[in-house]
mmCIF file of C-alpha atoms and ligand atoms in Angstrom:
data_model
loop_
_atom_site.group_PDB
_atom_site.id
_atom_site.type_symbol
_atom_site.label_atom_id
_atom_site.label_comp_id
_atom_site.label_asym_id
_atom_site.label_seq_id
_atom_site.Cartn_x
_atom_site.Cartn_y
_atom_site.Cartn_z
ATOM 1 C CA MET R 1459 27.158 16.433 -3.030
ATOM 2 C CA LYS R 1460 24.683 13.673 -2.276
ATOM 3 C CA HIS R 1461 24.954 10.239 -3.838
ATOM 4 C CA LEU R 1462 22.285 8.342 -5.756
ATOM 5 C CA LEU R 1463 22.620 4.671 -6.657
ATOM 6 C CA ILE R 1464 20.281 4.147 -9.606
ATOM 7 C CA THR R 1465 19.676 0.771 -11.204
ATOM 8 C CA GLY R 1466 18.057 -0.667 -14.355
ATOM 9 C CA PHE R 1467 17.228 -4.287 -15.172
ATOM 10 C CA ASP R 1468 18.514 -6.548 -17.924
ATOM 11 C CA PRO R 1469 16.020 -7.714 -20.605
ATOM 12 C CA PHE R 1470 13.629 -10.488 -19.581
ATOM 13 C CA GLY R 1471 10.709 -12.495 -20.899
ATOM 14 C CA GLY R 1472 12.320 -13.021 -24.309
ATOM 15 C CA GLU R 1473 12.859 -9.296 -24.980
ATOM 16 C CA THR R 1474 16.186 -7.976 -26.241
ATOM 17 C CA VAL R 1475 16.132 -4.594 -24.501
ATOM 18 C CA ASN R 1476 14.918 -3.257 -21.203
ATOM 19 C CA PRO R 1477 14.039 0.458 -21.318
ATOM 20 C CA SER R 1478 14.977 0.823 -17.657
ATOM 21 C CA TRP R 1479 18.646 0.055 -18.288
ATOM 22 C CA GLU R 1480 18.656 1.825 -21.672
ATOM 23 C CA ALA R 1481 17.564 4.998 -19.871
ATOM 24 C CA VAL R 1482 19.529 4.612 -16.624
ATOM 25 C CA SER R 1483 22.775 3.870 -18.457
ATOM 26 C CA ARG R 1484 22.405 7.161 -20.373
ATOM 27 C CA LEU R 1485 21.759 9.397 -17.363
ATOM 28 C CA PRO R 1486 24.408 12.060 -16.716
ATOM 29 C CA ASP R 1487 27.023 11.802 -13.946
ATOM 30 C CA THR R 1488 25.263 14.455 -11.901
ATOM 31 C CA VAL R 1489 21.655 15.603 -11.642
ATOM 32 C CA GLY R 1490 20.965 18.584 -9.343
ATOM 33 C CA ASP R 1491 22.559 17.884 -5.964
ATOM 34 C CA TYR R 1492 23.212 14.226 -6.760
ATOM 35 C CA ARG R 1493 26.207 12.339 -8.052
ATOM 36 C CA LEU R 1494 24.936 9.188 -9.796
ATOM 37 C CA THR R 1495 26.189 5.617 -9.775
ATOM 38 C CA ARG R 1496 24.442 3.588 -12.495
ATOM 39 C CA LEU R 1497 24.162 -0.163 -12.113
ATOM 40 C CA GLN R 1498 22.559 -2.921 -14.177
ATOM 41 C CA ILE R 1499 20.896 -5.617 -12.089
ATOM 42 C CA PRO R 1500 19.626 -9.067 -13.138
ATOM 43 C CA THR R 1501 15.917 -9.817 -13.528
ATOM 44 C CA VAL R 1502 16.173 -12.595 -10.960
ATOM 45 C CA PHE R 1503 14.196 -12.915 -7.726
ATOM 46 C CA GLY R 1504 16.395 -12.157 -4.717
ATOM 47 C CA LEU R 1505 19.600 -11.726 -6.705
ATOM 48 C CA ALA R 1506 18.504 -8.326 -8.026
ATOM 49 C CA ALA R 1507 18.162 -6.918 -4.509
ATOM 50 C CA GLU R 1508 21.333 -8.656 -3.381
ATOM 51 C CA THR R 1509 23.227 -6.964 -6.229
ATOM 52 C CA VAL R 1510 21.818 -3.560 -5.224
ATOM 53 C CA LEU R 1511 22.592 -4.071 -1.542
ATOM 54 C CA THR R 1512 26.145 -5.245 -2.234
ATOM 55 C CA ALA R 1513 26.799 -2.102 -4.301
ATOM 56 C CA ALA R 1514 25.164 0.047 -1.633
ATOM 57 C CA ALA R 1515 27.367 -1.456 1.077
ATOM 58 C CA GLN R 1516 30.424 -0.321 -0.901
ATOM 59 C CA ASP R 1517 29.187 3.065 -2.134
ATOM 60 C CA ALA R 1518 27.106 4.290 0.850
ATOM 61 C CA PRO R 1519 24.475 6.130 -1.243
ATOM 62 C CA ASP R 1520 21.996 8.574 0.294
ATOM 63 C CA VAL R 1521 19.219 7.313 -1.980
ATOM 64 C CA ILE R 1522 18.704 4.098 -3.949
ATOM 65 C CA LEU R 1523 16.334 4.274 -6.874
ATOM 66 C CA CYS R 1524 15.559 1.169 -8.917
ATOM 67 C CA VAL R 1525 13.978 1.518 -12.341
ATOM 68 C CA GLY R 1526 12.114 -1.240 -14.170
ATOM 69 C CA GLN R 1527 10.022 -1.905 -17.268
ATOM 70 C CA ALA R 1528 6.255 -2.093 -16.929
ATOM 71 C CA GLY R 1529 5.056 -3.132 -20.381
ATOM 72 C CA GLY R 1530 1.604 -1.747 -21.138
ATOM 73 C CA ARG R 1531 1.835 1.294 -18.856
ATOM 74 C CA ASP R 1532 1.323 4.673 -20.483
ATOM 75 C CA ALA R 1533 3.212 6.763 -17.924
ATOM 76 C CA VAL R 1534 6.389 6.904 -15.877
ATOM 77 C CA THR R 1535 5.221 5.731 -12.478
ATOM 78 C CA PRO R 1536 6.952 6.157 -9.108
ATOM 79 C CA GLU R 1537 5.845 3.215 -6.966
ATOM 80 C CA ARG R 1538 4.288 3.989 -3.572
ATOM 81 C CA ILE R 1539 4.448 0.523 -2.015
ATOM 82 C CA ALA R 1540 6.028 -2.917 -2.185
ATOM 83 C CA ILE R 1541 4.133 -5.986 -0.972
ATOM 84 C CA ASN R 1542 5.358 -9.175 0.682
ATOM 85 C CA MET R 1543 4.182 -11.370 -2.182
ATOM 86 C CA ALA R 1544 5.984 -13.071 -5.067
ATOM 87 C CA SER R 1545 3.873 -14.586 -7.809
ATOM 88 C CA ALA R 1546 5.290 -14.818 -11.311
ATOM 89 C CA ARG R 1547 3.406 -15.211 -14.592
ATOM 90 C CA ILE R 1548 6.666 -16.004 -16.392
ATOM 91 C CA PRO R 1549 10.033 -17.364 -15.204
ATOM 92 C CA ASP R 1550 12.723 -14.854 -14.248
ATOM 93 C CA ASN R 1551 16.121 -14.912 -15.972
ATOM 94 C CA ALA R 1552 17.271 -17.797 -13.767
ATOM 95 C CA GLY R 1553 14.141 -19.893 -14.340
ATOM 96 C CA ASN R 1554 12.537 -19.112 -10.968
ATOM 97 C CA GLN R 1555 8.766 -18.829 -11.010
ATOM 98 C CA PRO R 1556 7.431 -18.433 -7.465
ATOM 99 C CA VAL R 1557 3.682 -18.686 -6.993
ATOM 100 C CA GLU R 1558 1.945 -17.065 -4.024
ATOM 101 C CA THR R 1559 5.073 -16.975 -1.840
ATOM 102 C CA SER R 1560 6.275 -14.410 0.668
ATOM 103 C CA VAL R 1561 9.221 -12.268 -0.357
ATOM 104 C CA ILE R 1562 10.431 -12.410 3.256
ATOM 105 C CA PRO R 1563 8.445 -14.826 5.451
ATOM 106 C CA GLY R 1564 7.031 -13.165 8.560
ATOM 107 C CA ALA R 1565 7.858 -9.628 7.424
ATOM 108 C CA PRO R 1566 5.154 -6.922 7.098
ATOM 109 C CA ASP R 1567 2.548 -7.258 4.324
ATOM 110 C CA GLY R 1568 3.621 -4.002 2.721
ATOM 111 C CA MET R 1569 6.315 -1.360 2.964
ATOM 112 C CA PHE R 1570 6.098 2.207 1.716
ATOM 113 C CA SER R 1571 8.746 3.719 -0.498
ATOM 114 C CA THR R 1572 10.816 6.369 1.304
ATOM 115 C CA VAL R 1573 11.263 8.756 -1.626
ATOM 116 C CA PRO R 1574 8.789 11.605 -2.350
ATOM 117 C CA VAL R 1575 6.545 9.834 -4.884
ATOM 118 C CA CYS R 1576 4.004 12.685 -5.202
ATOM 119 C CA ALA R 1577 6.684 15.279 -5.942
ATOM 120 C CA MET R 1578 8.346 12.910 -8.389
ATOM 121 C CA ALA R 1579 5.132 12.260 -10.327
ATOM 122 C CA GLU R 1580 4.414 16.004 -10.379
ATOM 123 C CA ALA R 1581 7.934 16.782 -11.606
ATOM 124 C CA ILE R 1582 7.513 14.336 -14.500
ATOM 125 C CA THR R 1583 4.207 15.973 -15.437
ATOM 126 C CA ALA R 1584 5.793 19.429 -15.136
ATOM 127 C CA ALA R 1585 8.456 18.261 -17.614
ATOM 128 C CA GLY R 1586 5.609 17.740 -20.092
ATOM 129 C CA LEU R 1587 5.494 13.951 -19.836
ATOM 130 C CA PRO R 1588 2.930 11.501 -18.450
ATOM 131 C CA GLY R 1589 3.770 10.791 -14.816
ATOM 132 C CA LYS R 1590 1.637 9.322 -12.072
ATOM 133 C CA ILE R 1591 1.970 7.427 -8.826
ATOM 134 C CA SER R 1592 1.462 3.675 -8.999
ATOM 135 C CA ASN R 1593 0.068 1.795 -6.029
ATOM 136 C CA THR R 1594 1.334 -1.585 -7.173
ATOM 137 C CA ALA R 1595 4.725 -2.670 -8.440
ATOM 138 C CA GLY R 1596 3.208 -6.067 -9.314
ATOM 139 C CA THR R 1597 4.363 -9.383 -7.853
ATOM 140 C CA PHE R 1598 7.366 -10.087 -10.081
ATOM 141 C CA VAL R 1599 11.056 -9.181 -9.677
ATOM 142 C CA CYS R 1600 10.545 -5.398 -9.437
ATOM 143 C CA ASN R 1601 8.267 -5.660 -6.416
ATOM 144 C CA ASP R 1602 10.607 -8.257 -4.885
ATOM 145 C CA THR R 1603 13.545 -5.887 -5.302
ATOM 146 C CA LEU R 1604 11.770 -2.856 -3.824
ATOM 147 C CA TYR R 1605 10.415 -4.910 -0.933
ATOM 148 C CA ARG R 1606 13.836 -6.311 -0.016
ATOM 149 C CA LEU R 1607 15.418 -2.877 -0.341
ATOM 150 C CA LEU R 1608 12.884 -1.181 1.942
ATOM 151 C CA HIS R 1609 13.066 -4.050 4.399
ATOM 152 C CA HIS R 1610 16.850 -3.717 4.550
ATOM 153 C CA TYR R 1611 16.712 0.043 5.174
ATOM 154 C CA PRO R 1612 13.639 0.649 7.309
ATOM 155 C CA GLY R 1613 12.954 4.400 7.048
ATOM 156 C CA THR R 1614 15.984 6.693 6.938
ATOM 157 C CA PRO R 1615 18.903 7.308 6.570
ATOM 158 C CA VAL R 1616 19.186 5.434 3.248
ATOM 159 C CA ARG R 1617 16.039 6.132 1.286
ATOM 160 C CA GLY R 1618 14.718 3.691 -1.284
ATOM 161 C CA GLY R 1619 12.310 3.931 -4.193
ATOM 162 C CA PHE R 1620 11.272 2.474 -7.516
ATOM 163 C CA ILE R 1621 10.099 3.885 -10.843
ATOM 164 C CA HIS R 1622 8.414 1.796 -13.534
ATOM 165 C CA VAL R 1623 8.761 3.006 -17.128
ATOM 166 C CA PRO R 1624 6.766 2.106 -20.275
ATOM 167 C CA TRP R 1625 7.956 0.012 -23.195
ATOM 168 C CA LEU R 1626 10.111 1.600 -25.866
ATOM 169 C CA PRO R 1627 8.264 2.107 -29.176
ATOM 170 C CA GLU R 1628 10.097 -0.858 -30.766
ATOM 171 C CA GLN R 1629 8.834 -3.203 -28.007
ATOM 172 C CA ALA R 1630 5.184 -2.222 -28.077
ATOM 173 C CA THR R 1631 2.836 -4.329 -30.114
ATOM 174 C CA GLU R 1632 0.405 -2.391 -32.249
ATOM 175 C CA GLY R 1633 -1.780 -0.094 -30.186
ATOM 176 C CA ALA R 1634 0.135 -0.657 -26.949
ATOM 177 C CA PRO R 1635 1.477 2.419 -25.163
ATOM 178 C CA SER R 1636 5.179 3.232 -25.322
ATOM 179 C CA MET R 1637 7.573 6.115 -24.735
ATOM 180 C CA PRO R 1638 10.658 7.237 -26.665
ATOM 181 C CA LEU R 1639 13.957 6.679 -24.854
ATOM 182 C CA HIS R 1640 14.794 10.393 -24.624
ATOM 183 C CA ASP R 1641 11.446 11.047 -22.920
ATOM 184 C CA ILE R 1642 12.093 8.298 -20.363
ATOM 185 C CA ILE R 1643 15.497 9.849 -19.661
ATOM 186 C CA THR R 1644 13.891 13.303 -19.264
ATOM 187 C CA ALA R 1645 11.247 11.903 -16.914
ATOM 188 C CA LEU R 1646 13.825 10.124 -14.728
ATOM 189 C CA THR R 1647 15.966 13.267 -14.612
ATOM 190 C CA ALA R 1648 12.934 15.311 -13.513
ATOM 191 C CA ALA R 1649 12.123 12.785 -10.777
ATOM 192 C CA ILE R 1650 15.712 12.758 -9.485
ATOM 193 C CA GLY R 1651 15.572 16.560 -9.366
ATOM 194 C CA VAL R 1652 13.019 16.486 -6.544
ATOM 195 C CA LEU R 1653 14.502 13.730 -4.368
ATOM 196 C CA GLY R 1654 15.508 16.420 -1.849
HETATM 197 N N1 LIG Q 2700 10.379 -5.292 -14.938
HETATM 198 C C1 LIG Q 2700 9.954 -6.462 -14.219
HETATM 199 C C2 LIG Q 2700 11.227 -7.078 -13.692
HETATM 200 C C3 LIG Q 2700 12.342 -6.435 -14.446
HETATM 201 C C4 LIG Q 2700 11.736 -5.288 -15.107
HETATM 202 O O1 LIG Q 2700 12.342 -4.430 -15.753
HETATM 203 C C5 LIG Q 2700 8.891 -6.192 -13.167
HETATM 204 O O2 LIG Q 2700 8.118 -5.233 -13.339
HETATM 205 O O3 LIG Q 2700 8.798 -6.908 -12.182
#
């Protein structure tokens, strides 16, 4: 059996839940060919990736998939790319608020995810849920985490990716898009099913 390390973030920005961890923590022990290790990581620049990489050094996963909240999105979105840019609109959970800084000085401008983002988006759609590729993970902690992960494991053998998920219905202000928790879980399960 292959091994997937899958992470979700703690709540941030004054919220009391983060749908990424709510969903990840409820995923089953196995999905398809993969045995899952679920891990909560802090919404803190640098420390989030460090927490993932420390766990990965112990567990030797084949794939690392981080999941995060993207409030306002109306679909579950595998991220295609991480950029070497940190610029925060709000402080992270440790009070850091970088503006226009490199994630890793001197490193490439962008790094592509090494999981099959097209197949993942299609699998989510095939499960009857809104799924599409995103070409930006933003410039906050999620992008920082994906960038550091991809930079640590250039190409194979350990593959790395990121999926942003919408708000839960209880988080969305009137008119804003959201997705029920069980649908987010179904979408993540469908995406894991095509990791290969
Ligand atoms: N979403 C934030 C960080 C943590 C999370 O769940 C982001 O999109 O950067």
